[in-house]
Amino acid sequence: NRGFATILGSVLTLVGTFVVMWRMSPLLALLSLGVVPLLMMAILRYAGRIRRETAALQAQESDVLARASEGLSSIRVVHAFGRESHEVDLFRREARESLEANLRLSMTNVASTLVVGTLLALGTAALLWVGAGEVMAGRMTLGDLLVFLAYLGMLYSPLEQLSYTAWSMEGAAAAAQRVFEVLDTPDDVPDPQSPARLPAGPGAIEFQGVGFQYARGDEVLQGLTFRIQPGESVAVVGGTGAGKTTLLSLLPRFYDPSTGQISIHGIDLRNLAKQDLRSRQALVLQETILLSGTVQENIAYGRLGASFREIEIAAQEAQAHEFILALPNGYQTQVGERGVMLSGGQRQRIGIARAFLRDAPILLLDEPTSALDATTERELLDVLGKLMSRPTTLLVTHRLHAAHRADRILVLEKGRLVEEGKGEELLRRKGAYWRLWQATNG
Ligand SMILES: Nc1ncnc2c1ncn2[C@@H]1O[C@H](COP(=O)(O)OP(=O)(O)OP(=O)(O)O)[C@@H](O)[C@H]1O
Ligand SMILES: [Mg+2]
């Protein structure tokens, strides 16, 4: 903004001054403009450099921040493996490159100022040379020449202003460009132009020939076709890397299938607004993420505006109530980075309470009991068993006795559905599920 005002002011001064000079001596006036083409060349040349170097500096500075934040967030691993000096070296290298980028930009600034100054000084010298000749030839008085020189100063200083402003705007434009690059990162799963509305109540979930691959890589899911009835509880089992988490993350549309389609209530998920779709789902992630704040706030994250009583009930169902009461400030205890560090199993139960509180028609659970001891797990599964008869539940688990309670089990192997049915039935079949059962219980 200031930039544009400066440019406008400079241009007006330039034109006015030039008119006055022209009336005093057309020859000298034209001569004084002789430096302008050179000045233009310098502006363009340095503008490109300043833009490139500013962009490089921005990129390098985000690398420094990324390095620092990564090193700090994995500080335990760094200590445990004695890699402190290695991390410091990496950081130092990034910081040095940032320093160099800074110096390069500063040098360019200095050089450009120098070039402009020199050009203008040369222009003044040339004018003085010719003007002195004019005075000696008697075509001009000395007084006129002095006045003319004063005007020359008024002509050159806006030119100088203009070049600096042009460069600082280049720098600002380069910085802004980076901001827009980040803002313009395309959304992988765009909302439809005119989204359909999800009807109320639980609907059937249907997978039809669903295949999926991450941005680069092999097919992680292939040809999945199955249907989950409203209110049904389905367990997904299979070896590590079989694609269970991937399958679950297709339902809130963290990703869209590469082939085939998924529908709820008979509506293709791609025709639904993500917000609408996700408001019908409660998700427990394989790794529970706690936000800094109190335990109560962390559970209430599932449904803002829930009453304290509702939060307590959800915590009880998630087998979390007792350990929460044992914390220094109970439900008001601060957790996360700046508070009490909770154990993996405690975090997991807060994640489950959060999902229970949400009370959504579709419940998605990814390994909800992996960090719990056998007793706590059994208690939680009992609650889940009661709960599973209400919302439509998709439970991913390695624990086969947890899967066994579900209405139906889907067995995934390398992204393919190899078996499906009730637990007992699958055991009798002596197929993939039976082999998993043997491996864990044998
Ligand atoms: N974000 C990602 N980008 C690329 N590939 C991924 C990504 N997440 C998972 N994969 C790959 O997809 C495959 C399936 O991963 P997925 O996390 O779905 O397995 P899983 O069945 O949940 O395993 P686990 O039981 O260990 O949790 C793996 O080969 C994995 O390497
Ligand atoms: Mg997983």
Short mmCIF file of C-alpha atoms and ligand atoms in Angstrom, two decimals:
data_model
loop_
_atom_site.label_atom_id
_atom_site.label_comp_id
_atom_site.label_asym_id
_atom_site.label_seq_id
_atom_site.Cartn_x
_atom_site.Cartn_y
_atom_site.Cartn_z
CA ASN A 1 0.00 0.00 0.00
CA ARG A 2 2.71 2.44 1.06
CA GLY A 3 4.55 1.10 -1.98
CA PHE A 4 1.86 2.25 -4.40
CA ALA A 5 1.58 5.66 -2.72
CA THR A 6 5.33 6.13 -3.00
CA ILE A 7 5.26 5.15 -6.67
CA LEU A 8 2.44 7.58 -7.45
CA GLY A 9 4.14 10.42 -5.57
CA SER A 10 7.43 9.75 -7.29
CA VAL A 11 5.90 9.65 -10.75
CA LEU A 12 4.12 12.98 -10.22
CA THR A 13 7.30 14.66 -8.94
CA LEU A 14 9.20 13.21 -11.90
CA VAL A 15 6.84 14.54 -14.52
CA GLY A 16 6.56 17.99 -12.91
CA THR A 17 10.29 18.38 -12.50
CA PHE A 18 10.92 17.26 -16.05
CA VAL A 19 8.53 19.86 -17.48
CA VAL A 20 10.30 22.65 -15.58
CA MET A 21 13.71 21.38 -16.72
CA TRP A 22 12.54 21.11 -20.33
CA ARG A 23 11.56 24.76 -20.29
CA MET A 24 14.97 25.77 -18.95
CA SER A 25 17.02 23.73 -21.41
CA PRO A 26 15.65 20.95 -23.62
CA LEU A 27 19.15 19.63 -24.34
CA LEU A 28 20.13 19.22 -20.69
CA ALA A 29 16.67 17.89 -19.81
CA LEU A 30 16.99 15.13 -22.40
CA LEU A 31 20.53 14.42 -21.33
CA SER A 32 19.46 14.03 -17.72
CA LEU A 33 17.07 11.29 -18.82
CA GLY A 34 19.95 9.41 -20.45
CA VAL A 35 20.47 7.31 -17.31
CA VAL A 36 16.85 6.19 -17.21
CA PRO A 37 17.23 3.21 -19.62
CA LEU A 38 20.28 2.03 -17.67
CA LEU A 39 18.36 2.46 -14.43
CA MET A 40 15.47 0.40 -15.86
CA MET A 41 17.86 -2.38 -16.81
CA ALA A 42 19.32 -2.37 -13.31
CA ILE A 43 15.86 -2.44 -11.72
CA LEU A 44 14.74 -5.41 -13.81
CA ARG A 45 17.95 -7.31 -13.33
CA TYR A 46 17.97 -6.93 -9.56
CA ALA A 47 14.22 -7.39 -9.21
CA GLY A 48 14.56 -10.95 -10.54
CA ARG A 49 17.46 -11.67 -8.23
CA ILE A 50 15.76 -10.22 -5.18
CA ARG A 51 12.63 -12.24 -5.89
CA ARG A 52 14.56 -15.50 -6.29
CA GLU A 53 16.71 -14.89 -3.24
CA THR A 54 13.77 -13.89 -1.04
CA ALA A 55 11.91 -17.05 -2.07
CA ALA A 56 14.98 -19.15 -1.31
CA LEU A 57 15.34 -17.47 2.08
CA GLN A 58 11.69 -18.17 2.96
CA ALA A 59 12.04 -21.82 2.01
CA GLN A 60 15.26 -22.14 3.98
CA GLU A 61 13.71 -20.55 7.06
CA SER A 62 10.83 -23.01 7.04
CA ASP A 63 13.41 -25.82 6.82
CA VAL A 64 15.10 -24.48 9.94
CA LEU A 65 11.78 -24.42 11.80
CA ALA A 66 10.86 -27.90 10.60
CA ARG A 67 14.22 -29.26 11.78
CA ALA A 68 13.86 -27.63 15.19
CA SER A 69 10.31 -28.82 15.73
CA GLU A 70 11.14 -32.35 14.63
CA GLY A 71 14.18 -32.52 16.89
CA LEU A 72 12.23 -31.23 19.87
CA SER A 73 9.19 -33.42 19.38
CA SER A 74 11.34 -36.54 19.23
CA ILE A 75 13.64 -35.44 22.03
CA ARG A 76 13.20 -38.74 23.93
CA VAL A 77 14.42 -40.79 21.00
CA VAL A 78 17.29 -38.38 20.48
CA HIS A 79 18.39 -38.80 24.11
CA ALA A 80 17.79 -42.53 24.21
CA PHE A 81 19.98 -43.14 21.20
CA GLY A 82 22.57 -40.55 22.14
CA ARG A 83 22.08 -38.61 18.93
CA GLU A 84 22.18 -35.13 20.48
CA SER A 85 25.29 -33.94 18.64
CA HIS A 86 24.00 -35.42 15.39
CA GLU A 87 20.74 -33.48 15.73
CA VAL A 88 22.60 -30.31 16.69
CA ASP A 89 24.80 -30.73 13.60
CA LEU A 90 21.76 -31.10 11.37
CA PHE A 91 20.18 -28.02 12.90
CA ARG A 92 23.41 -26.06 12.62
CA ARG A 93 23.69 -26.94 8.93
CA GLU A 94 20.15 -25.73 8.22
CA ALA A 95 20.74 -22.58 10.27
CA ARG A 96 23.98 -21.87 8.41
CA GLU A 97 22.23 -22.22 5.07
CA SER A 98 19.57 -19.83 6.28
CA LEU A 99 22.29 -17.39 7.35
CA GLU A 100 23.92 -17.69 3.92
CA ALA A 101 20.61 -17.08 2.17
CA ASN A 102 20.17 -14.01 4.36
CA LEU A 103 23.65 -12.76 3.55
CA ARG A 104 23.13 -13.32 -0.17
CA LEU A 105 19.97 -11.24 -0.07
CA SER A 106 21.72 -8.50 1.94
CA MET A 107 24.62 -8.45 -0.52
CA THR A 108 22.21 -8.14 -3.41
CA ASN A 109 20.52 -5.25 -1.64
CA VAL A 110 23.85 -3.51 -1.08
CA ALA A 111 24.97 -4.14 -4.65
CA SER A 112 21.73 -2.85 -6.12
CA THR A 113 21.91 0.33 -4.03
CA LEU A 114 25.48 0.79 -5.17
CA VAL A 115 24.60 0.37 -8.84
CA VAL A 116 21.74 2.86 -8.65
CA GLY A 117 23.89 5.36 -6.76
CA THR A 118 26.70 5.03 -9.31
CA LEU A 119 24.37 5.43 -12.28
CA LEU A 120 22.86 8.58 -10.83
CA ALA A 121 26.29 9.99 -9.98
CA LEU A 122 27.41 9.31 -13.57
CA GLY A 123 24.30 11.06 -14.86
CA THR A 124 25.03 14.09 -12.68
CA ALA A 125 28.66 14.17 -13.79
CA ALA A 126 27.70 14.01 -17.48
CA LEU A 127 25.22 16.79 -17.03
CA LEU A 128 27.74 18.94 -15.21
CA TRP A 129 30.22 18.32 -18.04
CA VAL A 130 27.84 19.33 -20.80
CA GLY A 131 26.28 22.13 -18.71
CA ALA A 132 29.71 23.65 -18.01
CA GLY A 133 30.37 23.57 -21.78
CA GLU A 134 27.08 25.40 -22.36
CA VAL A 135 27.94 28.04 -19.77
CA MET A 136 31.41 28.57 -21.23
CA ALA A 137 29.93 28.84 -24.73
CA GLY A 138 27.63 31.50 -23.33
CA ARG A 139 24.40 29.66 -24.12
CA MET A 140 23.50 29.44 -20.46
CA THR A 141 24.26 31.46 -17.32
CA LEU A 142 26.02 29.91 -14.35
CA GLY A 143 22.98 30.70 -12.24
CA ASP A 144 20.76 28.73 -14.63
CA LEU A 145 23.11 25.78 -14.43
CA LEU A 146 23.03 25.81 -10.62
CA VAL A 147 19.24 25.99 -10.59
CA PHE A 148 19.15 23.20 -13.15
CA LEU A 149 21.38 21.05 -10.97
CA ALA A 150 19.01 21.58 -8.04
CA TYR A 151 16.17 20.36 -10.23
CA LEU A 152 18.26 17.41 -11.28
CA GLY A 153 18.35 16.35 -7.65
CA MET A 154 14.56 16.51 -7.61
CA LEU A 155 14.44 14.37 -10.74
CA TYR A 156 16.85 11.72 -9.51
CA SER A 157 15.64 11.25 -5.96
CA PRO A 158 12.19 9.95 -7.04
CA LEU A 159 13.95 7.68 -9.54
CA GLU A 160 16.04 6.31 -6.71
CA GLN A 161 12.91 5.93 -4.55
CA LEU A 162 11.19 4.11 -7.37
CA SER A 163 13.91 1.54 -7.77
CA TYR A 164 14.06 0.75 -4.05
CA THR A 165 10.30 0.51 -3.83
CA ALA A 166 10.18 -1.79 -6.84
CA TRP A 167 12.69 -4.09 -5.17
CA SER A 168 11.06 -4.17 -1.78
CA MET A 169 7.77 -4.97 -3.51
CA GLU A 170 9.49 -7.81 -5.35
CA GLY A 171 10.66 -9.16 -2.01
CA ALA A 172 7.21 -8.84 -0.49
CA ALA A 173 5.67 -10.49 -3.54
CA ALA A 174 8.03 -13.45 -3.21
CA ALA A 175 7.12 -13.84 0.45
CA ALA A 176 3.42 -13.55 -0.33
CA GLN A 177 3.76 -16.11 -3.08
CA ARG A 178 4.96 -18.66 -0.58
CA VAL A 179 1.98 -17.97 1.66
CA PHE A 180 -0.36 -18.47 -1.28
CA GLU A 181 1.42 -21.67 -2.29
CA VAL A 182 0.55 -23.10 1.09
CA LEU A 183 -3.00 -21.73 1.04
CA ASP A 184 -3.59 -22.99 -2.49
CA THR A 185 -2.54 -26.57 -1.79
CA PRO A 186 -5.43 -28.41 -3.42
CA ASP A 187 -7.80 -30.35 -1.20
CA ASP A 188 -7.43 -34.05 -1.98
CA VAL A 189 -11.02 -34.76 -1.08
CA PRO A 190 -13.04 -31.79 -2.29
CA ASP A 191 -16.60 -31.20 -1.14
CA PRO A 192 -19.19 -31.52 -3.91
CA GLN A 193 -20.71 -28.37 -5.43
CA SER A 194 -24.19 -29.16 -4.18
CA PRO A 195 -23.87 -31.84 -1.52
CA ALA A 196 -26.65 -34.30 -0.77
CA ARG A 197 -28.02 -34.31 2.79
CA LEU A 198 -27.61 -37.42 4.90
CA PRO A 199 -30.97 -38.62 6.22
CA ALA A 200 -31.19 -38.94 10.01
CA GLY A 201 -30.68 -42.26 11.71
CA PRO A 202 -28.26 -45.08 11.00
CA GLY A 203 -27.96 -46.14 7.39
CA ALA A 204 -26.34 -49.14 5.77
CA ILE A 205 -22.72 -48.73 4.72
CA GLU A 206 -21.87 -50.28 1.41
CA PHE A 207 -18.49 -50.92 -0.21
CA GLN A 208 -18.64 -51.72 -3.91
CA GLY A 209 -15.43 -52.89 -5.53
CA VAL A 210 -13.39 -50.46 -3.45
CA GLY A 211 -9.71 -50.21 -4.30
CA PHE A 212 -7.25 -47.73 -2.87
CA GLN A 213 -3.67 -46.67 -3.27
CA TYR A 214 -1.79 -43.87 -1.54
CA ALA A 215 -0.36 -41.07 -3.70
CA ARG A 216 2.55 -43.23 -4.77
CA GLY A 217 2.60 -46.90 -4.11
CA ASP A 218 0.89 -50.19 -4.67
CA GLU A 219 -2.75 -50.98 -4.20
CA VAL A 220 -3.34 -51.08 -0.45
CA LEU A 221 -6.98 -52.16 -0.80
CA GLN A 222 -8.40 -54.16 -3.68
CA GLY A 223 -11.89 -55.06 -4.80
CA LEU A 224 -13.59 -54.73 -1.39
CA THR A 225 -17.29 -55.43 -1.60
CA PHE A 226 -19.40 -55.80 1.51
CA ARG A 227 -22.39 -54.30 3.24
CA ILE A 228 -22.85 -53.31 6.86
CA GLN A 229 -26.44 -53.16 8.08
CA PRO A 230 -27.61 -50.27 10.26
CA GLY A 231 -26.77 -51.04 13.88
CA GLU A 232 -24.57 -53.99 12.96
CA SER A 233 -21.17 -54.40 14.60
CA VAL A 234 -18.40 -55.55 12.32
CA ALA A 235 -14.83 -56.38 13.28
CA VAL A 236 -11.99 -56.05 10.81
CA VAL A 237 -9.02 -58.30 11.49
CA GLY A 238 -5.85 -59.13 9.61
CA GLY A 239 -2.09 -58.97 9.87
CA THR A 240 -0.16 -55.79 10.30
CA GLY A 241 -0.11 -53.71 7.12
CA ALA A 242 -3.17 -55.53 5.76
CA GLY A 243 -4.93 -52.19 5.20
CA LYS A 244 -7.28 -52.04 8.20
CA THR A 245 -6.52 -48.45 9.21
CA THR A 246 -6.67 -47.44 5.57
CA LEU A 247 -10.12 -49.00 5.20
CA LEU A 248 -11.36 -47.16 8.28
CA SER A 249 -10.01 -43.82 7.09
CA LEU A 250 -12.04 -44.02 3.89
CA LEU A 251 -15.28 -43.67 5.87
CA PRO A 252 -14.74 -40.11 7.17
CA ARG A 253 -13.31 -39.34 3.71
CA PHE A 254 -9.77 -38.70 4.83
CA TYR A 255 -9.18 -40.24 1.41
CA ASP A 256 -11.43 -41.20 -1.46
CA PRO A 257 -11.25 -44.68 -2.98
CA SER A 258 -9.16 -44.94 -6.15
CA THR A 259 -11.69 -47.32 -7.65
CA GLY A 260 -15.22 -48.37 -6.75
CA GLN A 261 -17.45 -46.50 -4.35
CA ILE A 262 -18.57 -46.34 -0.75
CA SER A 263 -22.09 -45.30 0.14
CA ILE A 264 -24.10 -44.58 3.27
CA HIS A 265 -27.89 -44.54 3.07
CA GLY A 266 -27.30 -45.35 -0.61
CA ILE A 267 -25.52 -42.01 -1.16
CA ASP A 268 -21.99 -42.04 -2.57
CA LEU A 269 -19.71 -40.47 0.04
CA ARG A 270 -18.31 -38.20 -2.67
CA ASN A 271 -21.71 -36.54 -2.91
CA LEU A 272 -21.71 -35.60 0.77
CA ALA A 273 -20.19 -32.62 2.53
CA LYS A 274 -17.34 -33.85 4.74
CA GLN A 275 -18.69 -31.88 7.68
CA ASP A 276 -22.10 -33.55 7.41
CA LEU A 277 -20.59 -37.00 6.95
CA ARG A 278 -18.17 -36.66 9.86
CA SER A 279 -20.81 -35.31 12.20
CA ARG A 280 -22.43 -38.77 12.00
CA GLN A 281 -19.25 -40.59 12.94
CA ALA A 282 -17.20 -41.03 16.08
CA LEU A 283 -13.65 -42.12 15.52
CA VAL A 284 -11.09 -43.62 17.87
CA LEU A 285 -7.66 -43.44 16.29
CA GLN A 286 -4.96 -46.04 16.68
CA GLU A 287 -2.92 -43.34 18.46
CA THR A 288 -5.00 -41.05 20.66
CA ILE A 289 -3.98 -37.42 20.33
CA LEU A 290 -4.54 -35.26 23.38
CA LEU A 291 -4.78 -31.50 23.10
CA SER A 292 -3.35 -29.34 25.82
CA GLY A 293 -6.12 -28.51 28.23
CA THR A 294 -7.94 -30.37 30.98
CA VAL A 295 -9.10 -33.97 30.88
CA GLN A 296 -12.66 -32.69 30.79
CA GLU A 297 -11.95 -30.48 27.78
CA ASN A 298 -10.27 -33.36 26.01
CA ILE A 299 -13.30 -35.60 26.40
CA ALA A 300 -15.72 -32.77 25.58
CA TYR A 301 -13.89 -32.38 22.30
CA GLY A 302 -16.13 -35.19 21.08
CA ARG A 303 -19.20 -33.03 21.55
CA LEU A 304 -18.73 -29.40 22.56
CA GLY A 305 -21.47 -28.35 24.89
CA ALA A 306 -21.89 -31.72 26.60
CA SER A 307 -22.78 -31.44 30.28
CA PHE A 308 -20.34 -32.53 32.96
CA ARG A 309 -22.63 -35.42 33.85
CA GLU A 310 -22.55 -36.69 30.26
CA ILE A 311 -18.77 -36.40 30.20
CA GLU A 312 -18.58 -38.43 33.40
CA ILE A 313 -20.84 -41.15 32.00
CA ALA A 314 -18.75 -41.40 28.84
CA ALA A 315 -15.61 -41.66 30.96
CA GLN A 316 -17.20 -44.37 33.08
CA GLU A 317 -18.15 -46.37 30.01
CA ALA A 318 -14.62 -46.00 28.68
CA GLN A 319 -13.23 -47.32 32.00
CA ALA A 320 -11.50 -43.98 32.46
CA HIS A 321 -13.47 -42.49 35.37
CA GLU A 322 -11.43 -44.06 38.15
CA PHE A 323 -7.98 -43.14 36.95
CA ILE A 324 -9.18 -39.64 36.16
CA LEU A 325 -10.39 -39.17 39.76
CA ALA A 326 -6.97 -40.31 40.94
CA LEU A 327 -5.24 -37.54 38.97
CA PRO A 328 -4.12 -34.46 41.01
CA ASN A 329 -7.10 -32.32 39.96
CA GLY A 330 -9.47 -34.99 38.71
CA TYR A 331 -11.30 -33.91 35.58
CA GLN A 332 -9.66 -30.49 35.79
CA THR A 333 -6.13 -31.89 35.51
CA GLN A 334 -4.10 -30.35 32.72
CA VAL A 335 -2.78 -32.92 30.25
CA GLY A 336 -0.58 -32.86 27.18
CA GLU A 337 2.63 -30.94 26.56
CA ARG A 338 2.21 -28.59 29.50
CA GLY A 339 0.46 -30.89 31.95
CA VAL A 340 0.43 -34.42 33.30
CA MET A 341 1.78 -37.01 30.90
CA LEU A 342 -0.69 -39.85 30.63
CA SER A 343 0.20 -43.45 29.88
CA GLY A 344 -0.67 -44.98 26.53
CA GLY A 345 -3.61 -46.89 28.02
CA GLN A 346 -4.93 -43.81 29.81
CA ARG A 347 -4.74 -41.77 26.65
CA GLN A 348 -6.52 -44.50 24.76
CA ARG A 349 -9.41 -44.53 27.23
CA ILE A 350 -9.78 -40.75 27.00
CA GLY A 351 -9.95 -41.19 23.24
CA ILE A 352 -12.70 -43.78 23.67
CA ALA A 353 -14.62 -41.59 26.13
CA ARG A 354 -14.42 -38.80 23.58
CA ALA A 355 -15.96 -41.05 20.93
CA PHE A 356 -18.66 -42.39 23.29
CA LEU A 357 -19.63 -38.86 24.25
CA ARG A 358 -20.09 -37.99 20.60
CA ASP A 359 -22.94 -40.48 20.50
CA ALA A 360 -22.90 -40.72 16.70
CA PRO A 361 -24.76 -43.34 14.64
CA ILE A 362 -21.49 -44.71 13.27
CA LEU A 363 -18.64 -45.69 15.58
CA LEU A 364 -15.21 -46.33 14.08
CA LEU A 365 -12.60 -47.87 16.37
CA ASP A 366 -9.00 -48.54 15.40
CA GLU A 367 -7.33 -50.89 17.89
CA PRO A 368 -9.11 -49.30 20.86
CA THR A 369 -7.74 -51.78 23.38
CA SER A 370 -4.17 -52.32 22.15
CA ALA A 371 -2.63 -50.49 25.12
CA LEU A 372 -4.88 -51.89 27.85
CA ASP A 373 -4.22 -54.72 30.31
CA ALA A 374 -6.40 -57.82 30.06
CA THR A 375 -8.78 -56.84 32.88
CA THR A 376 -9.38 -53.29 31.72
CA GLU A 377 -9.78 -54.55 28.19
CA ARG A 378 -12.43 -57.09 29.20
CA GLU A 379 -14.37 -54.43 31.12
CA LEU A 380 -14.18 -52.08 28.20
CA LEU A 381 -15.26 -54.76 25.76
CA ASP A 382 -18.29 -55.51 27.92
CA VAL A 383 -19.34 -51.87 27.64
CA LEU A 384 -18.53 -51.88 23.96
CA GLY A 385 -20.59 -55.03 23.53
CA LYS A 386 -23.60 -53.24 24.98
CA LEU A 387 -22.87 -50.15 22.99
CA MET A 388 -22.22 -52.03 19.78
CA SER A 389 -25.83 -53.05 19.64
CA ARG A 390 -26.79 -49.39 19.10
CA PRO A 391 -24.60 -47.54 16.62
CA THR A 392 -23.20 -49.15 13.52
CA THR A 393 -19.74 -50.14 14.66
CA LEU A 394 -16.59 -50.89 12.74
CA LEU A 395 -13.92 -52.24 15.04
CA VAL A 396 -10.39 -52.82 13.81
CA THR A 397 -8.49 -55.09 16.14
CA HIS A 398 -5.67 -57.57 16.54
CA ARG A 399 -7.38 -59.00 19.62
CA LEU A 400 -9.42 -61.86 18.26
CA HIS A 401 -11.53 -62.36 21.38
CA ALA A 402 -12.65 -58.74 20.91
CA ALA A 403 -13.45 -59.39 17.27
CA HIS A 404 -15.26 -62.58 18.23
CA ARG A 405 -18.02 -60.64 19.95
CA ALA A 406 -18.92 -58.69 16.83
CA ASP A 407 -21.93 -59.61 14.69
CA ARG A 408 -19.63 -60.27 11.80
CA ILE A 409 -15.93 -60.44 11.09
CA LEU A 410 -14.12 -59.33 7.95
CA VAL A 411 -10.69 -60.84 7.43
CA LEU A 412 -8.28 -58.73 5.38
CA GLU A 413 -5.14 -60.09 3.82
CA LYS A 414 -2.93 -57.73 1.82
CA GLY A 415 -5.86 -55.43 1.17
CA ARG A 416 -8.23 -58.14 -0.01
CA LEU A 417 -11.28 -59.47 1.78
CA VAL A 418 -10.49 -63.16 2.18
CA GLU A 419 -13.18 -64.25 4.64
CA GLU A 420 -16.28 -62.94 6.27
CA GLY A 421 -18.79 -64.34 8.72
CA LYS A 422 -19.50 -64.95 12.40
CA GLY A 423 -16.59 -65.88 14.65
CA GLU A 424 -17.69 -69.43 15.39
CA GLU A 425 -18.51 -70.08 11.78
CA LEU A 426 -15.12 -68.85 10.61
CA LEU A 427 -13.36 -71.04 13.16
CA ARG A 428 -15.17 -74.11 11.85
CA ARG A 429 -14.16 -73.19 8.31
CA LYS A 430 -10.48 -73.47 9.27
CA GLY A 431 -9.41 -70.71 6.89
CA ALA A 432 -7.60 -67.44 7.33
CA TYR A 433 -9.41 -66.50 10.56
CA TRP A 434 -8.71 -69.88 12.08
CA ARG A 435 -5.03 -69.52 11.23
CA LEU A 436 -4.93 -66.10 12.94
CA TRP A 437 -6.72 -67.65 15.93
CA GLN A 438 -4.22 -70.46 16.10
CA ALA A 439 -1.31 -68.02 15.93
CA THR A 440 -2.60 -65.93 18.85
CA ASN A 441 -4.18 -68.59 21.05
CA GLY A 442 -2.17 -71.65 20.18
N1 LIG B 1 -0.11 -42.36 4.60
C1 LIG B 1 0.36 -43.42 3.91
N2 LIG B 1 1.05 -43.23 2.76
C2 LIG B 1 1.52 -44.28 2.05
N3 LIG B 1 1.35 -45.56 2.40
C3 LIG B 1 0.70 -45.83 3.53
C4 LIG B 1 0.16 -44.78 4.35
N4 LIG B 1 -0.45 -45.33 5.42
C5 LIG B 1 -0.31 -46.66 5.27
N5 LIG B 1 0.37 -46.97 4.14
C6 LIG B 1 0.66 -48.32 3.64
O1 LIG B 1 -0.56 -48.98 3.44
C7 LIG B 1 -0.49 -50.32 3.88
C8 LIG B 1 -1.63 -50.59 4.85
O2 LIG B 1 -1.45 -49.80 5.99
P1 LIG B 1 -2.52 -49.75 7.16
O3 LIG B 1 -2.06 -48.70 8.11
O4 LIG B 1 -3.86 -49.61 6.59
O5 LIG B 1 -2.34 -51.18 7.80
P2 LIG B 1 -3.02 -51.79 9.09
O6 LIG B 1 -3.74 -53.01 8.66
O7 LIG B 1 -3.79 -50.77 9.82
O8 LIG B 1 -1.74 -52.21 9.94
P3 LIG B 1 -1.57 -52.26 11.55
O9 LIG B 1 -2.23 -53.49 12.02
O10 LIG B 1 -0.09 -52.36 11.72
O11 LIG B 1 -2.13 -51.00 12.10
C9 LIG B 1 0.89 -50.51 4.46
O12 LIG B 1 1.66 -51.19 3.48
C10 LIG B 1 1.41 -49.12 4.67
O13 LIG B 1 2.78 -49.08 4.41
MG MG B 2 -3.56 -49.81 11.62
#
